[in-house]
Short mmCIF file of C-alpha atoms in Angstrom, two decimals:
data_model
loop_
_atom_site.label_atom_id
_atom_site.label_comp_id
_atom_site.label_asym_id
_atom_site.label_seq_id
_atom_site.Cartn_x
_atom_site.Cartn_y
_atom_site.Cartn_z
CA UNK A 1 -7.74 -15.95 18.84
CA UNK A 2 -6.56 -12.98 17.04
CA UNK A 3 -2.29 -11.63 17.72
CA UNK A 4 -2.84 -8.73 19.90
CA UNK A 5 -1.94 -5.70 18.72
CA UNK A 6 -0.48 -2.19 21.08
CA UNK A 7 0.15 1.28 19.47
CA UNK A 8 1.52 3.90 20.83
CA UNK A 9 0.81 7.35 18.97
CA UNK A 10 3.28 10.28 20.49
CA UNK A 11 2.54 14.17 19.62
CA UNK A 12 5.75 15.48 18.29
CA UNK A 13 6.54 19.08 18.08
CA UNK A 14 9.48 20.29 15.79
CA UNK A 15 11.22 24.00 16.16
CA UNK A 16 10.54 25.13 12.05
CA UNK A 17 11.32 29.23 12.06
CA UNK A 18 15.38 28.49 11.81
CA UNK A 19 14.55 26.04 8.81
CA UNK A 20 15.02 28.67 5.45
CA UNK A 21 11.74 29.66 4.94
CA UNK A 22 11.12 31.71 1.60
CA UNK A 23 8.45 34.19 0.48
CA UNK A 24 5.41 33.56 -1.67
CA UNK A 25 5.24 35.68 -5.43
CA UNK A 26 2.26 38.41 -4.82
CA UNK A 27 -0.16 38.64 -4.48
CA UNK A 28 0.02 35.80 -1.31
CA UNK A 29 3.37 37.50 0.04
CA UNK A 30 2.51 37.42 3.45
CA UNK A 31 2.89 33.62 3.38
CA UNK A 32 5.83 32.25 4.07
CA UNK A 33 6.73 28.42 3.18
CA UNK A 34 9.78 25.38 3.34
CA UNK A 35 9.59 21.68 2.55
CA UNK A 36 8.11 19.77 5.95
CA UNK A 37 9.64 16.61 5.07
CA UNK A 38 7.18 14.70 8.40
CA UNK A 39 4.39 15.24 6.07
CA UNK A 40 1.09 17.09 7.16
CA UNK A 41 1.61 18.68 10.37
CA UNK A 42 -1.91 18.54 13.06
CA UNK A 43 -1.39 21.69 14.47
CA UNK A 44 1.04 24.70 14.27
CA UNK A 45 1.87 26.92 17.18
CA UNK A 46 3.62 30.53 17.09
CA UNK A 47 5.66 30.18 21.46
CA UNK A 48 4.16 33.82 22.91
CA UNK A 49 0.79 34.47 23.77
CA UNK A 50 -0.54 33.94 20.19
CA UNK A 51 -0.60 30.26 20.21
CA UNK A 52 -1.66 27.50 18.07
CA UNK A 53 -2.81 28.67 14.54
CA UNK A 54 -5.74 28.49 12.47
CA UNK A 55 -5.86 25.90 9.22
CA UNK A 56 -6.96 27.15 6.21
CA UNK A 57 -7.48 25.44 2.47
CA UNK A 58 -5.42 27.24 0.73
CA UNK A 59 -2.62 30.12 0.09
CA UNK A 60 -4.39 32.78 -0.21
CA UNK A 61 -6.81 31.60 2.55
CA UNK A 62 -3.27 31.64 4.50
CA UNK A 63 -1.74 35.00 2.53
CA UNK A 64 -5.31 36.46 3.91
CA UNK A 65 -5.41 36.06 7.29
CA UNK A 66 -2.10 36.51 10.03
CA UNK A 67 -1.59 33.31 12.68
CA UNK A 68 -2.57 30.42 9.77
CA UNK A 69 -1.58 27.97 8.27
CA UNK A 70 -1.85 25.78 4.97
CA UNK A 71 -0.49 22.55 3.93
CA UNK A 72 0.20 21.81 0.18
CA UNK A 73 -0.19 18.17 -0.13
CA UNK A 74 1.19 17.19 -3.61
CA UNK A 75 4.27 19.66 -2.86
CA UNK A 76 5.36 19.13 1.28
CA UNK A 77 5.26 22.16 2.00
CA UNK A 78 3.83 24.09 4.48
CA UNK A 79 2.87 27.44 4.77
CA UNK A 80 2.32 29.88 7.58
CA UNK A 81 1.19 34.13 7.50
CA UNK A 82 2.81 35.03 11.25
CA UNK A 83 1.50 36.71 13.50
CA UNK A 84 3.53 39.90 12.28
CA UNK A 85 2.18 38.92 9.62
CA UNK A 86 6.35 38.34 8.30
CA UNK A 87 9.75 36.24 8.05
CA UNK A 88 8.89 33.60 9.80
CA UNK A 89 12.51 33.53 11.68
CA UNK A 90 11.55 36.64 14.10
CA UNK A 91 9.13 34.37 16.19
CA UNK A 92 9.63 30.84 17.48
CA UNK A 93 7.62 28.37 15.59
CA UNK A 94 7.10 25.01 15.98
CA UNK A 95 5.21 22.27 14.18
CA UNK A 96 3.40 19.19 15.84
CA UNK A 97 3.29 15.90 13.90
CA UNK A 98 2.26 12.10 15.04
CA UNK A 99 5.31 9.97 15.34
CA UNK A 100 3.55 6.34 15.06
CA UNK A 101 4.76 2.08 16.54
CA UNK A 102 4.38 -0.70 17.47
CA UNK A 103 5.09 -4.26 18.48
CA UNK A 104 4.57 -5.86 15.61
CA UNK A 105 4.58 -5.66 12.00
CA UNK A 106 2.89 -7.53 9.29
CA UNK A 107 3.33 -9.04 6.02
CA UNK A 108 1.01 -7.99 2.92
CA UNK A 109 -2.27 -6.79 3.90
CA UNK A 110 -2.45 -7.34 7.44
CA UNK A 111 0.72 -4.81 8.07
CA UNK A 112 -0.25 -2.15 10.92
CA UNK A 113 -0.97 1.06 8.57
CA UNK A 114 -3.94 3.69 9.29
CA UNK A 115 -4.60 6.29 7.71
CA UNK A 116 -2.48 5.91 5.23
CA UNK A 117 0.89 6.14 8.40
CA UNK A 118 3.15 2.86 8.53
CA UNK A 119 3.53 2.28 12.56
CA UNK A 120 7.49 1.75 13.20
CA UNK A 121 7.80 -2.18 14.95
CA UNK A 122 9.99 -0.79 17.52
CA UNK A 123 7.92 -0.75 20.86
CA UNK A 124 10.11 -2.84 22.63
CA UNK A 125 10.09 -4.20 26.38
CA UNK A 126 6.86 -5.09 27.88
CA UNK A 127 3.59 -3.64 28.81
CA UNK A 128 3.58 -0.83 31.24
CA UNK A 129 0.92 -1.43 35.01
CA UNK A 130 -1.60 0.97 34.85
CA UNK A 131 -1.89 2.21 38.18
CA UNK A 132 -4.83 4.51 38.63
CA UNK A 133 -4.78 6.77 42.31
CA UNK A 134 -7.92 9.16 43.83
CA UNK A 135 -5.98 12.30 44.35
CA UNK A 136 -6.23 14.72 47.27
CA UNK A 137 -8.13 17.15 45.69
CA UNK A 138 -11.10 16.50 44.60
CA UNK A 139 -12.47 12.90 46.38
CA UNK A 140 -14.09 12.75 43.01
CA UNK A 141 -10.76 13.04 40.44
CA UNK A 142 -7.99 10.86 40.14
CA UNK A 143 -4.96 10.03 38.76
CA UNK A 144 -3.54 7.54 36.43
CA UNK A 145 0.21 6.13 36.13
CA UNK A 146 1.25 4.01 33.32
CA UNK A 147 5.01 3.24 34.16
CA UNK A 148 7.90 3.80 30.76
CA UNK A 149 7.34 2.54 27.75
CA UNK A 150 10.95 1.06 25.91
CA UNK A 151 10.85 2.14 22.22
CA UNK A 152 14.29 0.09 20.06
CA UNK A 153 17.13 2.38 18.81
CA UNK A 154 19.78 -0.26 18.45
CA UNK A 155 19.88 1.30 14.20
CA UNK A 156 20.67 4.95 16.39
CA UNK A 157 17.51 6.47 14.30
CA UNK A 158 16.36 8.15 17.47
CA UNK A 159 19.82 9.60 17.87
CA UNK A 160 19.00 11.99 15.35
CA UNK A 161 14.96 12.79 16.04
CA UNK A 162 16.04 13.63 19.46
CA UNK A 163 17.89 16.51 17.80
CA UNK A 164 15.07 17.19 14.86
CA UNK A 165 12.03 16.69 16.70
CA UNK A 166 10.75 17.28 21.41
CA UNK A 167 9.39 14.18 23.10
CA UNK A 168 9.83 15.70 26.50
CA UNK A 169 5.87 16.46 27.46
CA UNK A 170 3.51 15.70 24.48
CA UNK A 171 0.35 14.25 24.14
CA UNK A 172 0.71 10.31 23.80
CA UNK A 173 -1.72 8.01 23.14
CA UNK A 174 -1.38 3.85 23.61
CA UNK A 175 -4.24 1.37 21.67
CA UNK A 176 -4.09 -1.38 22.07
CA UNK A 177 -6.69 -3.78 19.79
CA UNK A 178 -6.04 -7.79 17.58
CA UNK A 179 -4.58 -7.75 14.38
CA UNK A 180 -7.25 -7.56 11.50
CA UNK A 181 -9.45 -4.87 13.70
CA UNK A 182 -10.17 -1.60 11.68
CA UNK A 183 -8.64 1.54 13.58
CA UNK A 184 -11.63 3.10 14.93
CA UNK A 185 -12.04 -0.56 16.76
CA UNK A 186 -8.43 -0.17 18.95
CA UNK A 187 -9.52 0.80 22.43
CA UNK A 188 -7.36 4.05 23.75
CA UNK A 189 -5.63 1.71 26.74
CA UNK A 190 -4.04 5.21 28.62
CA UNK A 191 -3.91 8.61 27.07
CA UNK A 192 -1.85 11.14 28.64
CA UNK A 193 1.72 13.19 28.59
CA UNK A 194 5.04 12.06 27.22
CA UNK A 195 7.84 12.87 30.68
CA UNK A 196 11.55 12.64 30.78
CA UNK A 197 13.02 11.04 28.13
CA UNK A 198 15.99 9.17 28.05
CA UNK A 199 18.46 7.51 25.45
CA UNK A 200 21.06 4.88 24.95
CA UNK A 201 22.82 2.91 22.26
CA UNK A 202 19.64 0.65 23.10
CA UNK A 203 16.99 2.29 23.52
CA UNK A 204 14.71 5.47 23.88
CA UNK A 205 12.81 5.37 27.48
CA UNK A 206 9.27 7.90 28.00
CA UNK A 207 8.52 8.03 30.69
CA UNK A 208 5.24 9.59 30.89
CA UNK A 209 3.08 11.32 32.67
CA UNK A 210 -1.03 12.14 33.73
CA UNK A 211 -1.14 16.16 34.47
CA UNK A 212 -4.55 15.72 36.45
CA UNK A 213 -1.12 14.92 38.94
CA UNK A 214 -0.48 17.03 39.02
CA UNK A 215 -3.98 19.25 40.24
CA UNK A 216 -3.98 18.75 43.79
CA UNK B 1 17.38 -30.02 -7.16
CA UNK B 2 19.73 -27.46 -6.98
CA UNK B 3 22.53 -26.27 -4.80
CA UNK B 4 21.65 -23.42 -2.07
CA UNK B 5 21.72 -19.70 -3.40
CA UNK B 6 22.45 -16.73 -1.18
CA UNK B 7 21.01 -13.73 -2.84
CA UNK B 8 23.33 -11.66 0.02
CA UNK B 9 25.21 -9.04 -1.93
CA UNK B 10 21.83 -6.58 -2.74
CA UNK B 11 23.17 -3.96 -5.43
CA UNK B 12 20.19 -2.00 -4.36
CA UNK B 13 21.02 -1.23 -1.36
CA UNK B 14 23.85 0.73 -3.05
CA UNK B 15 24.39 3.69 -2.42
CA UNK B 16 25.38 4.22 -5.96
CA UNK B 17 22.14 2.96 -7.07
CA UNK B 18 19.81 5.58 -8.08
CA UNK B 19 16.34 4.07 -7.68
CA UNK B 20 13.43 6.21 -9.60
CA UNK B 21 9.66 5.77 -9.44
CA UNK B 22 6.96 6.87 -11.46
CA UNK B 23 5.40 7.84 -8.18
CA UNK B 24 4.85 7.50 -4.56
CA UNK B 25 2.28 8.29 -2.06
CA UNK B 26 2.12 9.98 0.99
CA UNK B 27 4.62 8.33 3.09
CA UNK B 28 5.10 5.42 1.35
CA UNK B 29 8.90 6.57 -0.21
CA UNK B 30 10.98 4.86 -2.35
CA UNK B 31 13.55 5.35 -0.35
CA UNK B 32 11.35 2.45 2.51
CA UNK B 33 12.91 -0.36 -0.26
CA UNK B 34 16.49 0.33 1.45
CA UNK B 35 14.42 -0.32 5.63
CA UNK B 36 15.38 -3.87 7.33
CA UNK B 37 11.77 -4.17 8.02
CA UNK B 38 10.07 -5.89 4.93
CA UNK B 39 7.06 -4.65 6.27
CA UNK B 40 7.82 -1.06 5.32
CA UNK B 41 6.87 -0.57 1.72
CA UNK B 42 6.49 1.76 -1.34
CA UNK B 43 3.21 2.88 -2.24
CA UNK B 44 2.57 3.94 -5.76
CA UNK B 45 -0.37 6.11 -5.85
CA UNK B 46 -1.85 4.49 -9.31
CA UNK B 47 -2.00 0.71 -10.53
CA UNK B 48 -1.90 0.34 -14.36
CA UNK B 49 1.67 1.47 -15.26
CA UNK B 50 4.01 1.87 -12.62
CA UNK B 51 7.84 1.40 -12.19
CA UNK B 52 10.88 1.80 -10.63
CA UNK B 53 14.65 1.80 -12.45
CA UNK B 54 17.16 0.93 -10.84
CA UNK B 55 20.70 2.55 -12.77
CA UNK B 56 23.40 0.55 -11.53
CA UNK B 57 25.90 2.64 -12.33
CA UNK B 58 28.75 2.66 -14.89
CA UNK B 59 31.23 -0.57 -14.90
CA UNK B 60 30.47 -5.25 -15.28
CA UNK B 61 27.23 -5.07 -13.58
CA UNK B 62 27.27 -9.55 -13.27
CA UNK B 63 23.39 -10.24 -12.55
CA UNK B 64 21.74 -12.83 -11.91
CA UNK B 65 18.57 -13.13 -9.65
CA UNK B 66 16.13 -10.22 -9.49
CA UNK B 67 13.35 -10.79 -6.32
CA UNK B 68 10.66 -8.74 -4.42
CA UNK B 69 9.36 -9.57 -1.12
CA UNK B 70 5.58 -8.45 0.32
CA UNK B 71 3.63 -7.27 -2.43
CA UNK B 72 0.12 -6.38 -3.16
CA UNK B 73 0.12 -8.08 -7.05
CA UNK B 74 -3.42 -9.42 -7.63
CA UNK B 75 -2.30 -12.84 -9.67
CA UNK B 76 -3.69 -10.82 -12.99
CA UNK B 77 -0.76 -8.81 -12.00
CA UNK B 78 2.04 -8.40 -15.21
CA UNK B 79 5.09 -7.80 -13.25
CA UNK B 80 8.13 -7.45 -15.29
CA UNK B 81 11.88 -7.05 -14.82
CA UNK B 82 13.50 -5.19 -17.49
CA UNK B 83 17.31 -4.75 -18.32
CA UNK B 84 19.01 -2.47 -20.51
CA UNK B 85 22.27 -1.00 -21.41
CA UNK B 86 20.42 3.06 -21.56
CA UNK B 87 17.31 4.03 -20.47
CA UNK B 88 14.35 3.41 -22.52
CA UNK B 89 12.23 0.99 -22.00
CA UNK B 90 11.08 0.35 -25.13
CA UNK B 91 12.38 -3.00 -26.38
CA UNK B 92 15.13 -3.49 -23.82
CA UNK B 93 17.53 -6.77 -24.00
CA UNK B 94 16.60 -8.04 -20.60
CA UNK B 95 12.12 -8.19 -20.77
CA UNK B 96 11.27 -10.95 -18.60
CA UNK B 97 7.22 -11.31 -17.61
CA UNK B 98 7.91 -13.00 -13.33
CA UNK B 99 5.56 -15.87 -12.47
CA UNK B 100 3.06 -15.53 -10.10
CA UNK B 101 3.68 -16.17 -5.96
CA UNK B 102 1.85 -14.38 -3.01
CA UNK B 103 5.02 -13.43 -0.99
CA UNK B 104 8.50 -13.33 -2.89
CA UNK B 105 8.36 -12.94 -6.35
CA UNK B 106 12.16 -14.16 -8.44
CA UNK B 107 13.26 -14.50 -11.70
CA UNK B 108 17.06 -16.15 -12.22
CA UNK B 109 19.44 -16.13 -14.88
CA UNK B 110 22.01 -18.46 -15.80
CA UNK B 111 24.34 -16.22 -17.39
CA UNK B 112 25.25 -12.92 -16.28
CA UNK B 113 22.96 -10.64 -17.31
CA UNK B 114 25.21 -7.64 -17.46
CA UNK B 115 23.45 -4.25 -17.86
CA UNK B 116 23.29 -0.86 -16.36
CA UNK B 117 19.92 -0.45 -16.22
CA UNK B 118 16.97 -2.09 -14.67
CA UNK B 119 12.82 -1.53 -14.37
CA UNK B 120 10.59 -3.17 -12.36
CA UNK B 121 7.21 -2.44 -14.71
CA UNK B 122 4.99 -3.50 -12.88
CA UNK B 123 0.65 -3.59 -13.72
CA UNK B 124 -2.72 -4.55 -12.14
CA UNK B 125 -5.38 -2.66 -12.73
CA UNK B 126 -7.41 -4.59 -10.90
CA UNK B 127 -6.03 -4.93 -7.83
CA UNK B 128 -8.23 -3.61 -4.92
CA UNK B 129 -6.26 -1.59 -3.07
CA UNK B 130 -5.63 1.46 -5.56
CA UNK B 131 -2.25 1.42 -5.56
CA UNK B 132 1.01 -1.35 -5.53
CA UNK B 133 3.37 -2.04 -2.60
CA UNK B 134 6.64 -4.14 -2.34
CA UNK B 135 9.19 -3.86 0.85
CA UNK B 136 11.86 -5.53 -0.30
CA UNK B 137 14.08 -5.94 -3.83
CA UNK B 138 16.90 -7.57 -4.91
CA UNK B 139 18.55 -7.19 -7.00
CA UNK B 140 22.05 -8.57 -8.30
CA UNK B 141 24.51 -11.89 -7.99
CA UNK B 142 24.11 -15.89 -5.89
CA UNK B 143 26.46 -17.85 -4.56
CA UNK B 144 26.12 -21.36 -4.93
CA UNK B 145 28.63 -24.05 -2.93
CA UNK B 146 30.97 -26.76 -5.27
CA UNK B 147 29.87 -28.91 -2.28
CA UNK B 148 25.44 -28.53 -1.43
CA UNK B 149 24.60 -28.97 2.04
CA UNK B 150 24.13 -32.35 3.98
CA UNK B 151 20.42 -33.85 3.81
CA UNK B 152 20.35 -33.74 6.86
CA UNK B 153 19.33 -29.64 7.55
CA UNK B 154 16.49 -28.99 9.81
CA UNK B 155 13.70 -26.69 9.46
CA UNK B 156 12.38 -25.91 13.18
CA UNK B 157 8.52 -24.02 12.63
CA UNK B 158 8.68 -21.79 15.79
CA UNK B 159 5.69 -20.33 17.76
CA UNK B 160 6.64 -17.17 20.01
CA UNK B 161 3.27 -17.52 21.56
CA UNK B 162 2.72 -17.32 24.91
CA UNK B 163 0.99 -18.97 27.18
CA UNK B 164 -0.04 -18.41 30.90
CA UNK B 165 -2.33 -20.81 32.62
CA UNK B 166 -4.51 -20.88 35.42
CA UNK B 167 -4.62 -22.56 38.44
CA UNK B 168 -7.41 -25.38 36.95
CA UNK B 169 -4.81 -25.69 34.05
CA UNK B 170 -6.83 -23.01 31.40
CA UNK B 171 -4.68 -21.66 29.27
CA UNK B 172 -4.45 -18.01 28.13
CA UNK B 173 -2.30 -16.95 24.97
CA UNK B 174 -0.72 -14.41 23.95
CA UNK B 175 -0.62 -14.99 19.81
CA UNK B 176 2.19 -14.03 17.75
CA UNK B 177 3.65 -15.10 14.41
CA UNK B 178 4.82 -18.14 13.75
CA UNK B 179 9.13 -17.79 12.07
CA UNK B 180 10.92 -20.40 10.52
CA UNK B 181 14.92 -21.42 11.67
CA UNK B 182 17.03 -23.37 9.65
CA UNK B 183 20.46 -25.45 10.42
CA UNK B 184 22.36 -25.91 7.08
CA UNK B 185 25.63 -28.25 7.70
CA UNK B 186 28.34 -27.76 5.06
CA UNK B 187 30.17 -30.93 5.99
CA UNK B 188 33.05 -30.32 2.65
CA UNK B 189 33.78 -26.46 2.10
CA UNK B 190 36.21 -26.46 -0.99
CA UNK B 191 39.31 -23.85 -0.28
CA UNK B 192 37.72 -20.97 -2.97
CA UNK B 193 34.07 -22.04 -1.44
CA UNK B 194 35.21 -20.68 2.04
CA UNK B 195 36.84 -17.52 0.96
CA UNK B 196 33.30 -16.97 -0.27
CA UNK B 197 31.75 -18.27 2.75
CA UNK B 198 33.30 -15.75 4.58
CA UNK B 199 32.87 -12.70 2.37
CA UNK B 200 29.42 -13.06 2.70
CA UNK B 201 29.12 -13.10 6.85
CA UNK B 202 31.91 -10.35 6.24
CA UNK B 203 28.97 -8.97 4.14
CA UNK B 204 25.97 -9.45 6.25
CA UNK B 205 27.17 -10.90 9.37
CA UNK B 206 24.68 -11.11 12.06
CA UNK B 207 22.72 -7.83 11.65
CA UNK B 208 21.77 -8.02 7.62
CA UNK B 209 19.07 -9.65 6.56
CA UNK B 210 19.74 -11.67 2.19
CA UNK B 211 17.26 -14.47 1.27
CA UNK B 212 18.60 -17.39 0.50
CA UNK B 213 17.54 -20.27 -2.13
CA UNK B 214 16.71 -23.29 -0.66
CA UNK B 215 16.47 -25.20 -3.99
CA UNK B 216 15.78 -23.81 -7.69
CA UNK B 217 13.98 -26.60 -8.75
CA UNK B 218 11.62 -26.71 -5.81
CA UNK B 219 8.35 -24.52 -5.95
CA UNK B 220 7.78 -24.52 -2.51
CA UNK B 221 10.59 -23.27 -1.03
CA UNK B 222 10.62 -19.97 -3.55
CA UNK B 223 12.97 -17.38 -1.59
CA UNK B 224 12.82 -16.54 2.16
CA UNK B 225 14.58 -13.31 3.47
CA UNK B 226 16.30 -14.64 6.12
CA UNK B 227 19.02 -13.72 8.86
CA UNK B 228 22.14 -14.99 11.35
CA UNK B 229 21.29 -16.11 14.28
CA UNK B 230 24.76 -16.80 15.59
CA UNK B 231 28.89 -16.30 13.79
CA UNK B 232 30.13 -19.18 11.23
CA UNK B 233 33.02 -21.14 12.55
CA UNK B 234 34.84 -23.02 9.85
CA UNK B 235 36.18 -25.95 11.64
CA UNK B 236 39.27 -27.59 9.68
CA UNK B 237 38.86 -30.94 8.74
CA UNK B 238 40.68 -34.12 7.77
CA UNK B 239 43.36 -32.38 4.74
CA UNK B 240 44.69 -29.16 3.80
CA UNK B 241 41.84 -26.35 2.48
CA UNK B 242 38.84 -28.58 3.66
CA UNK B 243 36.29 -27.09 5.76
CA UNK B 244 32.89 -27.79 7.62
CA UNK B 245 30.08 -25.17 8.31
CA UNK B 246 27.29 -25.38 9.90
CA UNK B 247 24.45 -21.94 9.86
CA UNK B 248 21.24 -21.37 11.57
CA UNK B 249 19.23 -18.73 10.30
CA UNK B 250 16.05 -17.63 10.53
CA UNK B 251 13.13 -16.06 8.95
CA UNK B 252 12.92 -12.28 9.00
CA UNK B 253 9.44 -11.02 10.54
#
């Protein structure tokens, strides 16, 4: 038997329109950029009826189409072309990126690193029970309660992260596998959304929601 | 047998020490090396000619020890620790090829190597990972007490796995990583050492990780990365200026 390993992945949001945006030089002046310390975003959103931007493969393509973004991995730069083709400071813009947690880490070649992402070994406490129930809306529909998850915060890391990033109402995935498994062999134990978040000196408590519970 | 060595004041972690790497893989920056988790590594983007320089700043630096923990080097790697008065590496004053160990690699010097600039040079061209990594460095001095710990030290191997039994007695196990706990008793601590022991605890307390080398002559005990799991209580014994101390430390995982 190998050791069981739990993974928690949360897609956080980061408000970026208040960053110091720089307009690209000619001929790509519709594209504005910042250094995005969180790495490549999973998506970029303009908070309005515009919604999610489309990813492009170059600065020039980003410049050519409104409501797009481009990730320059060599320079850690995020380029965006807003709906109005002007300064992102005129809008509310969110970038999204995944944060990775695990309950165990290992040395050497057994480290819990998947797709070049290090998983913070800071899941604390026990794994909550899952409760499934049939809802009253439709006999075939059901909801799934997963309880709350605890992330250790003794070093205060999440004090600042809760200031900079939005943890509430975000996608979350809980996976389980065995030490030595490739990422694809981990089983999705639960998929849902984060709910209310509470922080204290010792831990970050993340409650979970199954949005199907609201479809009644 | 050598006396126990405490490698506790890590100059690598000091904010005044300027660290630079030949390359950094995305998501694995050099700043990871000051993180308490030795599993959180720095990664290079290549394997053939990688380095990390450490500018310790002007002034005296009594360097007696260098170590790295949790690496992915192969036994064919050529890993050199180099020291020099300037940031020039053609013919450094210290140029030592480190002996390979699969977990912790270390180098001790019998006299102080007082150099401002240090470089870890890594060549591991056949590394199958196509990158080099390690999780925790140490550079600094070390402390050995005048009187070593007593021979009656204990090393406990702990398996924290959770076991559950069915009514029929069959066992199911949630396996976890085995680790070690040591108990060292220092029956006689002379007065100057008492101050240094106090300095060590003031620096690392129960919160910081540090390295110990139980016996530098014992190749099975290269170096351990540990934390204190209890406070240090100095007991006054017999005459003035003599104390005893028992310390409990556990391997960091």
